[in-house]
GROMACS .gro file of C-alpha atoms in nm:
model
  128
    1MET     CA    1   2.140   4.324   9.743
    2LEU     CA    2   2.342   4.058   9.920
    3CYS     CA    3   2.550   3.963   9.616
    4ARG     CA    4   2.717   4.306   9.629
    5SER     CA    5   2.914   4.162   9.922
    6ALA     CA    6   3.028   3.859   9.724
    7ARG     CA    7   3.398   3.808   9.720
    8GLU     CA    8   3.605   3.805   9.405
    9PRO     CA    9   3.598   3.464   9.236
   10GLU     CA   10   3.819   3.200   9.390
   11GLN     CA   11   4.058   2.996   9.183
   12VAL     CA   12   3.783   2.768   9.057
   13GLU     CA   13   3.691   2.674   8.702
   14ARG     CA   14   3.418   2.934   8.650
   15ALA     CA   15   3.368   2.885   8.275
   16ARG     CA   16   3.131   2.589   8.307
   17ARG     CA   17   2.960   2.686   8.637
   18VAL     CA   18   2.612   2.837   8.654
   19ASN     CA   19   2.389   2.998   8.915
   20LEU     CA   20   2.015   2.927   8.911
   21VAL     CA   21   1.842   3.244   9.024
   22GLY     CA   22   1.485   3.312   9.131
   23VAL     CA   23   1.354   2.956   9.118
   24ASN     CA   24   1.249   2.755   9.424
   25LEU     CA   25   1.340   2.387   9.392
   26ASP     CA   26   1.280   2.089   9.612
   27ASP     CA   27   1.563   1.837   9.649
   28SER     CA   28   1.447   1.608   9.367
   29GLU     CA   29   1.404   1.902   9.128
   30GLN     CA   30   1.751   2.028   9.212
   31ARG     CA   31   1.901   1.683   9.146
   32GLU     CA   32   1.723   1.673   8.809
   33ILE     CA   33   1.859   2.016   8.717
   34GLU     CA   34   2.210   1.916   8.830
   35GLN     CA   35   2.189   1.598   8.619
   36GLY     CA   36   2.078   1.790   8.311
   37LEU     CA   37   2.348   2.052   8.356
   38ALA     CA   38   2.611   1.780   8.396
   39GLU     CA   39   2.503   1.628   8.065
   40LEU     CA   40   2.570   1.968   7.908
   41GLY     CA   41   2.912   1.981   8.074
   42LEU     CA   42   2.797   2.239   8.330
   43THR     CA   43   2.800   2.247   8.710
   44LEU     CA   44   2.540   2.413   8.933
   45ASN     CA   45   2.723   2.662   9.154
   46VAL     CA   46   2.437   2.794   9.372
   47VAL     CA   47   2.060   2.826   9.375
   48LEU     CA   48   1.953   3.177   9.473
   49SER     CA   49   1.596   3.166   9.595
   50GLU     CA   50   1.401   3.289   9.893
   51ARG     CA   51   1.543   2.990  10.084
   52ALA     CA   52   1.909   3.061   9.998
   53ASP     CA   53   2.140   3.133  10.286
   54LEU     CA   54   2.414   3.394  10.301
   55SER     CA   55   2.684   3.154  10.177
   56ALA     CA   56   2.496   3.109   9.848
   57PHE     CA   57   2.487   3.484   9.785
   58LEU     CA   58   2.853   3.517   9.874
   59ALA     CA   59   2.944   3.246   9.620
   60VAL     CA   60   2.766   3.412   9.325
   61ALA     CA   61   3.093   3.519   9.161
   62ASP     CA   62   3.218   3.160   9.130
   63ALA     CA   63   3.011   3.107   8.813
   64SER     CA   64   3.007   3.247   8.460
   65TYR     CA   65   2.631   3.241   8.400
   66ASN     CA   66   2.310   3.330   8.582
   67ILE     CA   67   2.012   3.123   8.468
   68HIS     CA   68   1.677   3.277   8.556
   69PRO     CA   69   1.318   3.306   8.435
   70GLY     CA   70   1.281   3.577   8.176
   71PRO     CA   71   1.227   3.814   8.029
   72ASN     CA   72   1.429   4.064   8.229
   73MET     CA   73   1.307   3.942   8.566
   74LEU     CA   74   1.643   4.022   8.722
   75LEU     CA   75   1.777   4.302   8.505
   76GLU     CA   76   1.960   4.491   8.782
   77PHE     CA   77   2.113   4.167   8.912
   78ASP     CA   78   2.230   4.079   8.560
   79LEU     CA   79   2.382   4.424   8.507
   80LEU     CA   80   2.565   4.412   8.840
   81CYS     CA   81   2.704   4.063   8.774
   82ALA     CA   82   2.809   4.152   8.419
   83GLU     CA   83   2.986   4.468   8.531
   84ARG     CA   84   3.154   4.324   8.838
   85TRP     CA   85   3.234   3.965   8.733
   86GLN     CA   86   3.178   3.954   8.354
   87MET     CA   87   2.890   3.708   8.400
   88SER     CA   88   2.632   3.639   8.130
   89PRO     CA   89   2.257   3.604   8.190
   90ILE     CA   90   2.054   3.319   8.045
   91GLU     CA   91   1.680   3.386   8.040
   92VAL     CA   92   1.479   3.064   8.036
   93PRO     CA   93   1.115   2.959   8.056
   94LEU     CA   94   1.019   2.771   8.369
   95PRO     CA   95   1.064   2.400   8.287
   96VAL     CA   96   0.701   2.305   8.346
   97GLY     CA   97   0.587   2.046   8.094
   98VAL     CA   98   0.773   1.875   7.813
   99ARG     CA   99   0.783   2.164   7.564
  100ALA     CA  100   0.885   2.422   7.821
  101SER     CA  101   1.151   2.183   7.953
  102ASP     CA  102   1.288   2.142   7.601
  103ARG     CA  103   1.301   2.522   7.560
  104PHE     CA  104   1.466   2.554   7.903
  105TRP     CA  105   1.748   2.316   7.810
  106GLN     CA  106   1.783   2.455   7.458
  107ALA     CA  107   1.829   2.810   7.591
  108ILE     CA  108   2.102   2.693   7.828
  109ALA     CA  109   2.276   2.484   7.561
  110GLN     CA  110   2.276   2.774   7.313
  111ALA     CA  111   2.398   3.033   7.563
  112THR     CA  112   2.681   2.813   7.690
  113ALA     CA  113   2.780   2.672   7.349
  114SER     CA  114   2.697   2.323   7.472
  115GLU     CA  115   2.586   2.038   7.251
  116PRO     CA  116   2.257   1.894   7.371
  117PRO     CA  117   2.243   1.514   7.362
  118ILE     CA  118   2.034   1.335   7.101
  119GLY     CA  119   1.668   1.402   7.166
  120GLY     CA  120   1.691   1.775   7.230
  121HIS     CA  121   1.764   1.804   7.598
  122PRO     CA  122   1.962   1.619   7.862
  123LEU     CA  123   1.672   1.423   8.002
  124ALA     CA  124   1.510   1.325   7.671
  125LEU     CA  125   1.638   0.970   7.689
  126SER     CA  126   1.486   0.922   8.034
  127ARG     CA  127   1.141   1.014   7.905
  128ALA     CA  128   1.166   0.811   7.580
   0.00000   0.00000   0.00000
């Protein structure tokens, strides 16, 4: 797997950075995810999908969490990242529909000890 070649983490603030793994996003979807993560105090490090380039795989270690569809879709990847870089996995449902989106954001908030904004998830106010 390409992430085996990832360098050791740079001197970046890893604690609040996340990788999104195994999900293909268009530009507007990625902006929406970035906005929601920002409202939780998190930053999107890289998106690892079939369209990711080598630089994305080499930057994997610059985050503390891997967010991916579960359950156990990427077990070997999670084990490698935990062993090598002390990263934690966050298994989420695909955010398709309102309820699944709420569960998606709730899983991330719980795993990262973030406080979701009023309404349950970062984008709740925009749909109210």
